[in-house]
Amino acid sequence: MNEKNTLFTPFKLGPVTLRNRFIRAGANEGMVVDGAPSKALVKHHRDMAAGGVGLTTVAYGAVSKVGRTLPNQVWMRPEILPDLEALAEAVHAEGGAISYQITHGGSFVTSVKVEEPTMSASGGFNKAGFMRGNLRKRAMTRADMDLVAQQFVDAAELCRQAGFDAVEIHMGHGYLLNQFISPISNKRTDEYGGSAENRARFPAEVLRRVKEKVGHQMAVLAKINVADGVPGGATADDAIVTARLLQQAGADMLVLSGGRNMESGWFMFGSNFDMDEMKKVLKGSWLTGLMMKLSQIGTPKVQFREMYFLEYSRQIRAAVDIPLAYLGGARSLANAEQAMAEGFEAVVMARPLIHDSQFVNKLQRGEVKASGCINCNRCIPYIYHPAGTMCVMNPPNDVALNRVRAAG
């Protein structure tokens, strides 16, 4: 069977079968009302499923209220079960499967004031939170770890009750679990610091506990960094260690991403942000705008290239036999076929699907061979917009849909 045919064949992911190998990446949608999914979020992911993706990933479900990085993020609690059910039902009605990306920001809390010092792998000054007065971070105790691990378990169980097919535990991009994995933020000297094995120990514990609770009914994925992309950060060799520990912990698949929000957003997206579009969207929020401007100091100029994480991801593919999902600059049928040929089990994308939710269907029908996304990154600021994430080349989103809860 050639790679083109493989792309559109069913794939068994843990206890779940996906209709094909295309996954909509978890990428913040900004479609939230009172910490619950909005009707705009339901429409967004229904459109993804109607457009042909095998699995659509709802981004950033904070496992606790203090785990949010932005005020317009879902935080997982029993009260929002009807909203989660509405989201899952809409995707299933279109023949797709749905995953929730569950995470905790730890010290990366950029737009919410937290009353106490934010939790992290290590203590000290919190550069990610200083604009909102979260000046200090504290090293997590064993009791903190048990609490947070249970919050991940509870969030996964809530998703199971709502009818979700999978959860993706976010261990990349500088959020709490990545704050353990990355030597940039982990300065511990106990069994959770130092070596790459020790730094990945707590994230692996979290995944193991989630797997034990929901793994018979749901697929349990983890998103990890192939590298942090900056000197002193985690490397591909570190990622291999993390991948092996997560395989031992029972992960059904690893989604391979990269970069950290504060230190290397350009590495994560494979190109620079459009700061003019960012200023336009954030014109009423000087604080967030200043934060974004400061984050660009010293940023290298990077030209987008297709499959920009391939060299890193190949190293991980060669070192583990767990299912891996390729993410990073897949923009065409040829890119997706290459990912299959290189031994990856799935292809993950966000920007091409934000540009055209029908992209997978069009690929399968032979109507297009490549995305019309021009990699301008002007969609990224719209996580801060009242209507939520959108492609600037498309008609604007309906703001009214983003003011009503999913089950409202």
XYZ file of C-alpha atoms in Angstrom:
408
model
C 0.000 0.000 0.000
C 1.476 3.377 -0.957
C 1.701 6.334 1.404
C -1.151 8.219 -0.272
C -3.541 5.332 0.317
C -2.228 4.836 3.863
C -3.105 8.437 4.732
C -6.781 7.814 4.161
C -7.089 4.396 5.809
C -8.385 3.746 9.345
C -5.830 3.786 12.128
C -6.128 2.164 15.559
C -5.021 4.581 18.245
C -5.150 2.782 21.583
C -8.770 1.670 22.077
C -10.033 4.093 19.392
C -10.092 3.742 15.598
C -9.607 6.917 13.556
C -10.937 7.091 9.998
C -7.626 8.420 8.644
C -4.167 9.662 9.642
C -4.885 13.417 9.746
C -5.057 15.160 13.127
C -6.020 18.766 13.771
C -3.339 20.044 16.146
C -4.228 21.519 19.487
C -3.791 25.279 18.963
C -5.520 27.898 21.102
C -8.877 28.884 19.617
C -9.875 31.690 22.008
C -13.472 30.411 21.918
C -14.456 30.353 25.576
C -17.244 31.773 27.740
C -16.819 31.821 31.527
C -14.172 29.116 31.368
C -16.416 26.850 29.280
C -16.530 25.982 25.560
C -18.529 28.411 23.441
C -20.795 27.699 20.490
C -18.007 29.097 18.308
C -15.720 26.330 19.592
C -18.364 23.732 18.747
C -18.687 25.124 15.221
C -14.915 25.247 14.775
C -14.383 21.592 15.617
C -17.553 20.430 13.865
C -16.172 22.091 10.749
C -12.867 20.245 11.233
C -14.671 16.915 11.441
C -16.918 17.745 8.486
C -13.753 18.664 6.582
C -12.374 15.163 6.927
C -9.841 15.076 9.774
C -9.602 11.778 11.608
C -9.087 13.427 15.000
C -9.592 17.037 16.019
C -7.828 18.304 19.142
C -9.462 20.948 21.320
C -6.698 23.135 22.703
C -5.705 23.991 26.224
C -8.150 22.637 28.747
C -6.565 23.793 32.017
C -6.752 21.094 34.672
C -7.335 23.740 37.346
C -8.340 27.379 37.512
C -4.775 28.447 38.374
C -3.519 26.344 35.451
C -4.812 28.850 32.889
C -2.382 31.143 31.101
C -5.110 33.378 29.634
C -8.506 34.393 31.040
C -10.356 33.077 27.960
C -9.356 29.439 28.460
C -11.454 26.469 29.466
C -10.757 25.060 32.907
C -11.972 21.548 33.482
C -14.628 21.052 36.169
C -17.907 19.093 36.489
C -20.000 22.222 35.910
C -18.999 22.314 32.215
C -19.856 18.666 31.471
C -22.907 19.615 29.323
C -20.722 21.980 27.263
C -18.107 19.265 26.758
C -20.830 16.811 25.738
C -22.144 19.285 23.131
C -18.628 19.595 21.711
C -18.053 15.844 21.474
C -21.494 15.172 20.000
C -20.994 17.770 17.252
C -17.729 16.167 16.119
C -19.125 12.631 16.272
C -22.120 13.711 14.192
C -19.672 14.490 11.371
C -17.880 11.147 11.655
C -14.763 12.467 13.376
C -13.054 11.667 16.664
C -12.239 14.284 19.262
C -9.419 14.792 21.760
C -8.990 17.366 24.505
C -5.539 18.787 25.151
C -5.233 19.001 28.929
C -2.514 21.044 30.573
C -1.374 23.300 33.396
C 0.504 26.532 32.831
C 2.591 26.315 35.993
C 4.660 29.507 36.041
C 3.682 30.366 32.456
C 0.690 32.497 33.453
C 0.899 35.572 31.264
C -2.551 37.171 31.536
C -4.123 35.977 34.810
C -3.211 37.117 38.321
C -2.563 34.177 40.645
C -2.802 34.914 44.364
C 0.211 32.862 45.455
C 3.584 32.225 43.788
C 2.997 30.088 40.718
C 4.044 26.445 40.803
C 6.936 25.233 38.691
C 9.757 22.728 38.705
C 11.999 25.285 40.408
C 11.529 28.539 42.294
C 12.741 32.062 41.641
C 11.800 35.098 39.560
C 8.961 34.419 37.119
C 9.679 36.301 33.899
C 6.568 34.885 32.201
C 4.247 36.297 34.846
C 5.772 39.588 35.893
C 3.491 41.705 33.669
C 0.497 40.485 35.679
C 2.209 40.641 39.033
C 3.043 36.930 39.235
C 6.574 37.842 40.194
C 7.650 34.671 41.936
C 7.460 30.963 41.222
C 7.987 28.191 43.751
C 9.371 24.694 43.407
C 6.648 22.072 43.582
C 6.620 19.772 46.603
C 5.645 16.116 46.477
C 2.206 17.138 47.741
C 1.919 19.630 44.866
C 2.842 16.902 42.389
C 0.209 14.553 43.783
C -2.411 17.322 43.607
C -1.585 18.277 40.020
C -1.365 14.660 38.862
C -4.832 14.048 40.317
C -6.126 17.166 38.543
C -4.913 15.717 35.236
C -6.650 12.428 36.087
C -9.883 14.232 36.999
C -9.777 16.293 33.781
C -9.296 13.156 31.687
C -12.142 11.408 33.494
C -14.404 14.407 32.843
C -13.566 14.178 29.141
C -14.357 10.460 29.205
C -17.734 11.167 30.779
C -18.402 13.758 28.066
C -17.763 11.213 25.311
C -14.315 12.302 24.141
C -12.224 9.726 22.302
C -8.819 10.861 23.545
C -6.869 13.246 25.717
C -3.547 14.842 24.837
C -1.362 15.714 27.824
C 0.626 18.825 26.941
C 4.276 18.415 27.866
C 5.747 21.016 25.523
C 5.984 24.743 24.831
C 7.034 25.836 28.320
C 3.913 24.789 30.252
C 4.179 23.088 33.653
C 5.148 19.567 32.607
C 7.662 21.005 30.152
C 9.047 23.116 32.992
C 10.184 19.800 34.464
C 11.510 18.372 31.188
C 13.444 21.464 30.106
C 16.752 22.362 31.777
C 15.881 26.006 31.095
C 13.390 25.891 33.968
C 14.296 22.741 35.925
C 17.140 23.444 38.361
C 16.128 20.785 40.902
C 18.705 18.628 42.667
C 16.345 15.839 43.792
C 15.118 12.820 41.821
C 13.095 15.160 39.549
C 16.082 17.210 38.380
C 19.473 16.823 36.775
C 19.494 14.039 34.190
C 17.054 13.854 31.284
C 15.525 10.755 32.919
C 14.928 12.584 36.174
C 13.489 15.655 34.461
C 10.924 13.530 32.586
C 9.997 11.524 35.697
C 7.051 13.632 36.885
C 5.466 14.059 33.418
C 5.692 10.270 32.987
C 4.017 9.793 36.376
C 1.152 12.044 35.279
C 0.645 10.118 32.059
C 0.773 6.763 33.837
C -1.925 7.833 36.271
C -4.143 9.175 33.488
C -3.656 5.972 31.507
C -4.599 3.834 34.508
C -7.837 5.810 34.963
C -9.155 6.196 31.409
C -6.875 4.168 29.142
C -9.343 1.334 28.572
C -11.918 3.708 27.055
C -9.796 6.541 25.624
C -6.540 7.040 23.788
C -3.924 8.846 25.875
C -1.490 10.996 23.887
C 1.283 13.362 24.937
C 2.639 16.383 23.103
C 6.375 16.774 23.610
C 9.117 19.015 22.274
C 11.563 17.528 19.790
C 13.839 20.302 21.096
C 13.468 23.674 22.818
C 15.327 25.424 20.004
C 17.518 27.607 22.203
C 20.949 27.185 23.819
C 20.681 25.524 27.212
C 17.316 23.993 26.393
C 16.237 20.404 25.892
C 17.685 18.670 22.826
C 16.576 15.854 20.555
C 18.594 13.479 22.749
C 16.549 14.637 25.732
C 13.364 14.132 23.712
C 14.374 10.533 23.016
C 14.720 9.913 26.753
C 11.317 11.513 27.366
C 9.729 9.470 24.582
C 11.077 6.210 25.988
C 9.779 6.983 29.473
C 6.357 7.924 28.115
C 6.246 4.722 26.105
C 6.934 2.792 29.309
C 4.194 4.801 31.042
C 1.666 3.643 28.428
C 1.270 6.519 25.968
C -0.697 5.514 22.882
C 0.974 8.160 20.702
C 3.360 11.093 20.984
C 2.741 14.322 19.073
C 6.123 15.831 18.198
C 6.212 19.609 18.491
C 8.959 21.997 19.562
C 9.883 25.347 21.041
C 8.850 27.315 24.114
C 6.406 30.213 24.214
C 8.743 32.640 25.969
C 12.122 31.682 24.566
C 11.522 30.347 21.053
C 8.084 30.943 19.564
C 9.736 31.348 16.168
C 11.103 27.808 16.487
C 7.651 26.465 17.376
C 5.985 28.002 14.318
C 8.942 27.675 11.959
C 8.795 31.408 11.193
C 8.342 34.791 12.848
C 5.135 36.313 14.166
C 3.492 39.150 12.255
C 3.829 41.876 14.866
C 1.750 44.383 12.859
C -1.231 42.003 12.982
C -0.537 41.388 16.665
C -0.653 45.141 17.356
C -3.907 45.456 15.423
C -5.645 42.716 17.403
C -4.202 43.800 20.765
C -4.768 47.538 20.347
C -6.950 47.671 23.479
C -4.539 45.638 25.623
C -1.295 47.555 26.079
C -0.046 45.092 28.687
C -0.330 42.001 26.509
C 0.989 43.973 23.555
C 4.046 45.061 25.539
C 4.601 41.489 26.678
C 4.557 40.281 23.076
C 6.931 43.064 22.025
C 9.392 42.194 24.779
C 9.228 38.526 23.786
C 10.550 39.444 20.341
C 13.790 41.000 21.596
C 16.713 39.048 20.170
C 14.493 36.853 17.993
C 16.253 35.637 14.829
C 14.658 36.204 11.426
C 13.360 32.846 10.231
C 11.962 31.997 6.802
C 9.276 29.321 6.762
C 10.171 25.994 5.200
C 8.038 22.900 4.871
C 8.552 19.989 7.307
C 10.722 22.159 9.538
C 10.872 19.653 12.431
C 11.675 16.646 10.249
C 15.379 16.369 11.105
C 14.627 16.343 14.832
C 11.622 14.043 14.526
C 13.593 11.511 12.502
C 15.976 11.084 15.432
C 13.103 10.248 17.758
C 11.506 7.960 15.166
C 14.760 5.984 14.926
C 15.013 5.593 18.699
C 11.530 4.444 19.787
C 8.819 2.152 18.476
C 5.828 3.967 19.964
C 3.373 5.550 17.459
C 4.487 9.080 16.583
C 2.550 11.925 14.978
C 4.527 14.308 12.775
C 3.890 18.031 13.331
C 5.692 21.033 11.872
C 5.239 22.500 8.416
C 3.163 19.773 6.725
C 1.362 21.746 4.024
C 0.698 19.369 1.131
C -0.170 15.855 0.070
C 3.496 15.297 -0.719
C 4.466 16.397 2.814
C 1.928 14.013 4.346
C 3.098 11.162 2.124
C 6.668 11.861 3.158
C 5.690 11.655 6.836
C 4.146 8.248 6.189
C 7.203 7.102 4.240
C 9.449 8.213 7.120
C 7.554 5.942 9.504
C 5.236 8.351 11.303
C 1.742 7.084 12.023
C -0.146 10.376 11.652
C 0.192 13.930 10.327
C -0.739 16.864 12.560
C -1.493 20.377 11.346
C -3.256 23.530 12.497
C -2.693 26.547 10.221
C -3.693 24.794 6.944
C -6.926 23.631 8.612
C -7.646 27.060 10.094
C -7.257 28.369 6.548
C -9.535 25.689 5.071
C -11.384 23.206 7.277
C -12.165 21.170 4.116
C -8.479 20.648 3.324
C -8.384 16.903 4.090
C -11.495 16.196 2.026
C -10.042 18.170 -0.868
C -6.779 16.236 -0.670
C -8.626 12.936 -0.679
C -10.807 13.927 -3.639
C -7.786 15.185 -5.562
C -9.139 18.735 -5.751
C -5.947 20.233 -4.306
C -2.413 19.032 -3.678
C -1.286 21.751 -1.280
C -2.744 24.156 1.245
C -3.560 27.730 0.344
C -2.095 28.800 3.708
C 0.705 31.295 3.050
C 2.356 30.802 6.467
C 1.943 34.461 7.383
C 1.157 33.641 11.047
C -1.479 36.364 11.121
C -3.959 33.821 12.524
C -1.998 33.582 15.784
C -3.055 36.934 17.367
C -6.724 36.009 16.966
C -6.603 33.824 20.076
C -6.972 37.251 21.761
C -9.835 38.427 19.516
C -13.481 38.427 20.728
C -14.433 36.152 17.798
C -11.543 33.704 18.252
C -8.956 32.198 15.926
C -9.411 32.716 12.197
C -7.495 32.989 8.944
C -7.273 36.596 7.789
C -7.823 35.467 4.190
C -11.302 34.185 5.125
C -14.490 36.004 6.138
C -14.466 36.962 9.837
C -15.898 34.691 12.508
C -19.328 35.339 14.010
C -18.636 37.141 17.299
C -22.118 36.283 18.613
C -21.311 32.545 18.603
C -18.419 33.246 20.938
C -20.649 34.836 23.553
C -22.828 31.784 24.244
C -21.778 28.600 26.020
C -21.788 25.404 24.003
C -24.775 23.984 25.895
C -26.458 27.386 26.235
